mmCIF file with all atom_site columns, C-alpha atoms in Angstrom:
data_model
loop_
_atom_site.group_PDB
_atom_site.id
_atom_site.type_symbol
_atom_site.label_atom_id
_atom_site.label_alt_id
_atom_site.label_comp_id
_atom_site.label_asym_id
_atom_site.label_entity_id
_atom_site.label_seq_id
_atom_site.pdbx_PDB_ins_code
_atom_site.Cartn_x
_atom_site.Cartn_y
_atom_site.Cartn_z
_atom_site.occupancy
_atom_site.B_iso_or_equiv
_atom_site.pdbx_formal_charge
_atom_site.auth_seq_id
_atom_site.auth_comp_id
_atom_site.auth_asym_id
_atom_site.auth_atom_id
_atom_site.pdbx_PDB_model_num
ATOM 1   C CA . MET A 1 1   ? -12.142 -8.866  -13.972 1.00 43.00 ? 1   MET A CA 1
ATOM 2   C CA . SER A 1 2   ? -10.432 -7.934  -10.512 1.00 55.00 ? 2   SER A CA 1
ATOM 3   C CA . GLN A 1 3   ? -11.076 -8.772  -7.367  1.00 69.00 ? 3   GLN A CA 1
ATOM 4   C CA . ALA A 1 4   ? -11.465 -7.289  -3.683  1.00 79.00 ? 4   ALA A CA 1
ATOM 5   C CA . HIS A 1 5   ? -8.449  -7.332  -1.134  1.00 87.00 ? 5   HIS A CA 1
ATOM 6   C CA . GLY A 1 6   ? -8.632  -6.751  2.816   1.00 91.00 ? 6   GLY A CA 1
ATOM 7   C CA . VAL A 1 7   ? -6.206  -3.543  2.701   1.00 94.00 ? 7   VAL A CA 1
ATOM 8   C CA . VAL A 1 8   ? -7.619  -0.758  4.247   1.00 94.00 ? 8   VAL A CA 1
ATOM 9   C CA . LEU A 1 9   ? -6.236  2.700   4.344   1.00 95.00 ? 9   LEU A CA 1
ATOM 10  C CA . THR A 1 10  ? -7.101  5.408   6.671   1.00 96.00 ? 10  THR A CA 1
ATOM 11  C CA . PRO A 1 11  ? -8.763  8.685   6.056   1.00 96.00 ? 11  PRO A CA 1
ATOM 12  C CA . THR A 1 12  ? -5.581  10.085  7.068   1.00 96.00 ? 12  THR A CA 1
ATOM 13  C CA . ALA A 1 13  ? -3.553  8.081   4.532   1.00 96.00 ? 13  ALA A CA 1
ATOM 14  C CA . VAL A 1 14  ? -6.422  8.847   1.615   1.00 96.00 ? 14  VAL A CA 1
ATOM 15  C CA . GLU A 1 15  ? -5.829  12.298  1.710   1.00 96.00 ? 15  GLU A CA 1
ATOM 16  C CA . LYS A 1 16  ? -2.138  12.150  2.073   1.00 95.00 ? 16  LYS A CA 1
ATOM 17  C CA . VAL A 1 17  ? -2.151  9.977   -1.621  1.00 95.00 ? 17  VAL A CA 1
ATOM 18  C CA . LYS A 1 18  ? -4.197  12.368  -2.652  1.00 95.00 ? 18  LYS A CA 1
ATOM 19  C CA . ASN A 1 19  ? -2.274  14.973  -2.289  1.00 94.00 ? 19  ASN A CA 1
ATOM 20  C CA . LEU A 1 20  ? 0.727   13.463  -3.067  1.00 93.00 ? 20  LEU A CA 1
ATOM 21  C CA . LEU A 1 21  ? -0.978  12.955  -6.467  1.00 93.00 ? 21  LEU A CA 1
ATOM 22  C CA . THR A 1 22  ? -2.009  16.430  -6.876  1.00 93.00 ? 22  THR A CA 1
ATOM 23  C CA . ALA A 1 23  ? 1.484   17.197  -6.440  1.00 93.00 ? 23  ALA A CA 1
ATOM 24  C CA . GLU A 1 24  ? 2.412   14.725  -9.539  1.00 90.00 ? 24  GLU A CA 1
ATOM 25  C CA . GLY A 1 25  ? -0.265  16.530  -11.612 1.00 92.00 ? 25  GLY A CA 1
ATOM 26  C CA . ARG A 1 26  ? -1.283  12.817  -12.581 1.00 87.00 ? 26  ARG A CA 1
ATOM 27  C CA . ASP A 1 27  ? -4.911  11.573  -12.129 1.00 85.00 ? 27  ASP A CA 1
ATOM 28  C CA . ASP A 1 28  ? -3.778  8.100   -14.168 1.00 91.00 ? 28  ASP A CA 1
ATOM 29  C CA . LEU A 1 29  ? -1.779  6.377   -10.842 1.00 95.00 ? 29  LEU A CA 1
ATOM 30  C CA . ARG A 1 30  ? -2.893  4.232   -8.235  1.00 95.00 ? 30  ARG A CA 1
ATOM 31  C CA . LEU A 1 31  ? -1.170  3.095   -4.685  1.00 95.00 ? 31  LEU A CA 1
ATOM 32  C CA . ARG A 1 32  ? -0.007  -0.409  -5.438  1.00 96.00 ? 32  ARG A CA 1
ATOM 33  C CA . VAL A 1 33  ? 0.877   -2.279  -2.163  1.00 95.00 ? 33  VAL A CA 1
ATOM 34  C CA . ALA A 1 34  ? 3.014   -5.571  -3.000  1.00 94.00 ? 34  ALA A CA 1
ATOM 35  C CA . VAL A 1 35  ? 4.889   -7.797  -1.038  1.00 91.00 ? 35  VAL A CA 1
ATOM 36  C CA . GLU A 1 36  ? 8.022   -9.296  -1.907  1.00 87.00 ? 36  GLU A CA 1
ATOM 37  C CA . PRO A 1 37  ? 11.047  -11.973 -0.916  1.00 83.00 ? 37  PRO A CA 1
ATOM 38  C CA . GLY A 1 38  ? 13.840  -9.496  0.924   1.00 77.00 ? 38  GLY A CA 1
ATOM 39  C CA . GLY A 1 39  ? 14.980  -8.040  4.129   1.00 69.00 ? 39  GLY A CA 1
ATOM 40  C CA . CYS A 1 40  ? 16.486  -9.129  7.430   1.00 71.00 ? 40  CYS A CA 1
ATOM 41  C CA . SER A 1 41  ? 13.082  -10.921 8.273   1.00 67.00 ? 41  SER A CA 1
ATOM 42  C CA . GLY A 1 42  ? 11.721  -12.629 4.846   1.00 76.00 ? 42  GLY A CA 1
ATOM 43  C CA . LEU A 1 43  ? 9.704   -10.470 3.299   1.00 82.00 ? 43  LEU A CA 1
ATOM 44  C CA . ILE A 1 44  ? 9.468   -6.849  2.813   1.00 85.00 ? 44  ILE A CA 1
ATOM 45  C CA . TYR A 1 45  ? 6.894   -4.025  1.621   1.00 88.00 ? 45  TYR A CA 1
ATOM 46  C CA . GLN A 1 46  ? 6.495   -2.019  -1.067  1.00 91.00 ? 46  GLN A CA 1
ATOM 47  C CA . LEU A 1 47  ? 4.347   0.811   -1.516  1.00 93.00 ? 47  LEU A CA 1
ATOM 48  C CA . PHE A 1 48  ? 4.655   2.739   -4.771  1.00 94.00 ? 48  PHE A CA 1
ATOM 49  C CA . PHE A 1 49  ? 2.378   4.779   -7.367  1.00 95.00 ? 49  PHE A CA 1
ATOM 50  C CA . ASP A 1 50  ? 1.542   2.583   -10.445 1.00 96.00 ? 50  ASP A CA 1
ATOM 51  C CA . GLU A 1 51  ? -0.417  3.578   -13.872 1.00 94.00 ? 51  GLU A CA 1
ATOM 52  C CA . GLN A 1 52  ? -0.668  -0.687  -14.759 1.00 94.00 ? 52  GLN A CA 1
ATOM 53  C CA . VAL A 1 53  ? -3.323  -2.960  -13.496 1.00 93.00 ? 53  VAL A CA 1
ATOM 54  C CA . GLU A 1 54  ? -3.039  -6.358  -14.434 1.00 94.00 ? 54  GLU A CA 1
ATOM 55  C CA . GLU A 1 55  ? -6.410  -8.484  -14.828 1.00 93.00 ? 55  GLU A CA 1
ATOM 56  C CA . THR A 1 56  ? -5.536  -10.468 -12.324 1.00 94.00 ? 56  THR A CA 1
ATOM 57  C CA . ASP A 1 57  ? -4.821  -7.525  -9.573  1.00 95.00 ? 57  ASP A CA 1
ATOM 58  C CA . ALA A 1 58  ? -7.308  -6.847  -6.987  1.00 95.00 ? 58  ALA A CA 1
ATOM 59  C CA . ILE A 1 59  ? -8.696  -3.205  -6.295  1.00 95.00 ? 59  ILE A CA 1
ATOM 60  C CA . VAL A 1 60  ? -10.285 -1.429  -3.695  1.00 93.00 ? 60  VAL A CA 1
ATOM 61  C CA . ALA A 1 61  ? -11.432 2.255   -3.934  1.00 94.00 ? 61  ALA A CA 1
ATOM 62  C CA . PHE A 1 62  ? -11.236 4.365   -0.718  1.00 94.00 ? 62  PHE A CA 1
ATOM 63  C CA . ASP A 1 63  ? -12.569 7.784   -1.535  1.00 94.00 ? 63  ASP A CA 1
ATOM 64  C CA . GLY A 1 64  ? -11.332 8.223   -4.720  1.00 91.00 ? 64  GLY A CA 1
ATOM 65  C CA . VAL A 1 65  ? -7.801  6.445   -4.054  1.00 94.00 ? 65  VAL A CA 1
ATOM 66  C CA . GLU A 1 66  ? -7.390  2.895   -5.790  1.00 95.00 ? 66  GLU A CA 1
ATOM 67  C CA . VAL A 1 67  ? -5.472  0.419   -3.597  1.00 95.00 ? 67  VAL A CA 1
ATOM 68  C CA . VAL A 1 68  ? -3.739  -2.377  -5.806  1.00 96.00 ? 68  VAL A CA 1
ATOM 69  C CA . VAL A 1 69  ? -2.555  -5.621  -4.723  1.00 96.00 ? 69  VAL A CA 1
ATOM 70  C CA . ASP A 1 70  ? -1.334  -8.291  -6.949  1.00 95.00 ? 70  ASP A CA 1
ATOM 71  C CA . PRO A 1 71  ? -2.446  -11.702 -6.545  1.00 95.00 ? 71  PRO A CA 1
ATOM 72  C CA . MET A 1 72  ? 0.523   -13.224 -4.767  1.00 93.00 ? 72  MET A CA 1
ATOM 73  C CA . SER A 1 73  ? 0.403   -10.557 -1.942  1.00 94.00 ? 73  SER A CA 1
ATOM 74  C CA . VAL A 1 74  ? -3.274  -10.684 -1.547  1.00 94.00 ? 74  VAL A CA 1
ATOM 75  C CA . PRO A 1 75  ? -3.345  -13.788 1.528   1.00 92.00 ? 75  PRO A CA 1
ATOM 76  C CA . TYR A 1 76  ? -0.044  -11.753 3.293   1.00 90.00 ? 76  TYR A CA 1
ATOM 77  C CA . LEU A 1 77  ? -1.742  -8.311  3.464   1.00 93.00 ? 77  LEU A CA 1
ATOM 78  C CA . ASP A 1 78  ? -5.384  -9.606  4.654   1.00 92.00 ? 78  ASP A CA 1
ATOM 79  C CA . GLY A 1 79  ? -6.468  -7.164  7.259   1.00 93.00 ? 79  GLY A CA 1
ATOM 80  C CA . ALA A 1 80  ? -3.689  -4.917  6.866   1.00 93.00 ? 80  ALA A CA 1
ATOM 81  C CA . SER A 1 81  ? -4.110  -0.991  7.374   1.00 95.00 ? 81  SER A CA 1
ATOM 82  C CA . ILE A 1 82  ? -1.900  1.236   5.682   1.00 94.00 ? 82  ILE A CA 1
ATOM 83  C CA . ASP A 1 83  ? -1.910  4.570   7.835   1.00 94.00 ? 83  ASP A CA 1
ATOM 84  C CA . PHE A 1 84  ? 0.231   8.199   7.329   1.00 95.00 ? 84  PHE A CA 1
ATOM 85  C CA . GLU A 1 85  ? 1.724   9.257   10.558  1.00 92.00 ? 85  GLU A CA 1
ATOM 86  C CA . ASP A 1 86  ? 3.063   12.624  10.530  1.00 87.00 ? 86  ASP A CA 1
ATOM 87  C CA . SER A 1 87  ? 4.874   13.283  13.804  1.00 86.00 ? 87  SER A CA 1
ATOM 88  C CA . ILE A 1 88  ? 8.516   14.867  15.323  1.00 86.00 ? 88  ILE A CA 1
ATOM 89  C CA . GLN A 1 89  ? 9.528   11.028  15.416  1.00 85.00 ? 89  GLN A CA 1
ATOM 90  C CA . LYS A 1 90  ? 8.482   9.970   12.309  1.00 82.00 ? 90  LYS A CA 1
ATOM 91  C CA . GLN A 1 91  ? 6.838   10.819  9.286   1.00 87.00 ? 91  GLN A CA 1
ATOM 92  C CA . GLY A 1 92  ? 5.514   8.367   6.102   1.00 90.00 ? 92  GLY A CA 1
ATOM 93  C CA . PHE A 1 93  ? 3.212   5.418   5.429   1.00 91.00 ? 93  PHE A CA 1
ATOM 94  C CA . THR A 1 94  ? 2.912   2.396   8.358   1.00 88.00 ? 94  THR A CA 1
ATOM 95  C CA . ILE A 1 95  ? 1.361   -0.798  7.700   1.00 89.00 ? 95  ILE A CA 1
ATOM 96  C CA . ASP A 1 96  ? -0.272  -2.782  10.594  1.00 89.00 ? 96  ASP A CA 1
ATOM 97  C CA . ASN A 1 97  ? -0.294  -6.688  9.240   1.00 87.00 ? 97  ASN A CA 1
ATOM 98  C CA . PRO A 1 98  ? -1.831  -8.509  11.801  1.00 87.00 ? 98  PRO A CA 1
ATOM 99  C CA . ASN A 1 99  ? -0.256  -11.412 9.368   1.00 80.00 ? 99  ASN A CA 1
ATOM 100 C CA . ALA A 1 100 ? 3.118   -10.555 10.643  1.00 78.00 ? 100 ALA A CA 1
ATOM 101 C CA . ALA A 1 101 ? 4.579   -13.010 12.765  1.00 72.00 ? 101 ALA A CA 1
ATOM 102 C CA . GLY A 1 102 ? 7.487   -11.057 13.342  1.00 66.00 ? 102 GLY A CA 1
ATOM 103 C CA . THR A 1 103 ? 9.307   -7.781  12.341  1.00 65.00 ? 103 THR A CA 1
ATOM 104 C CA . CYS A 1 104 ? 12.965  -6.694  12.273  1.00 62.00 ? 104 CYS A CA 1
ATOM 105 C CA . ALA A 1 105 ? 14.422  -4.264  14.523  1.00 57.00 ? 105 ALA A CA 1
ATOM 106 C CA . CYS A 1 106 ? 14.546  -1.659  11.751  1.00 57.00 ? 106 CYS A CA 1
ATOM 107 C CA . GLY A 1 107 ? 11.315  -2.275  11.126  1.00 57.00 ? 107 GLY A CA 1
ATOM 108 C CA . ASP A 1 108 ? 10.876  -2.766  7.387   1.00 60.00 ? 108 ASP A CA 1
ATOM 109 C CA . SER A 1 109 ? 10.999  -6.352  6.814   1.00 55.00 ? 109 SER A CA 1
ATOM 110 C CA . PHE A 1 110 ? 8.340   -9.329  8.068   1.00 61.00 ? 110 PHE A CA 1
ATOM 111 C CA . SER A 1 111 ? 7.655   -12.866 8.537   1.00 56.00 ? 111 SER A CA 1
#
């Protein structure tokens, strides 16, 4: 049985994920968010589509989009919000994480 997690997907991010899944022509993929060692600050976010779900994964659905987080990443991501930004300066998914004590200059990793 899967547990819940504290990650939130904004409506803008939900729509972008749905569009990407439609473009892929797949309805068996979920958005996986993970934290792994790396980067200049110690931890780095991983955000990718995954067809695998483990029994210990935490899963929350947002308007039909399932967000999956592995048990090790859940405490690091509790309260994090994933958005999609599409502006002249930046395009891509952003993660606002209240648990991050600091980030690196490039914004790819946190501590």
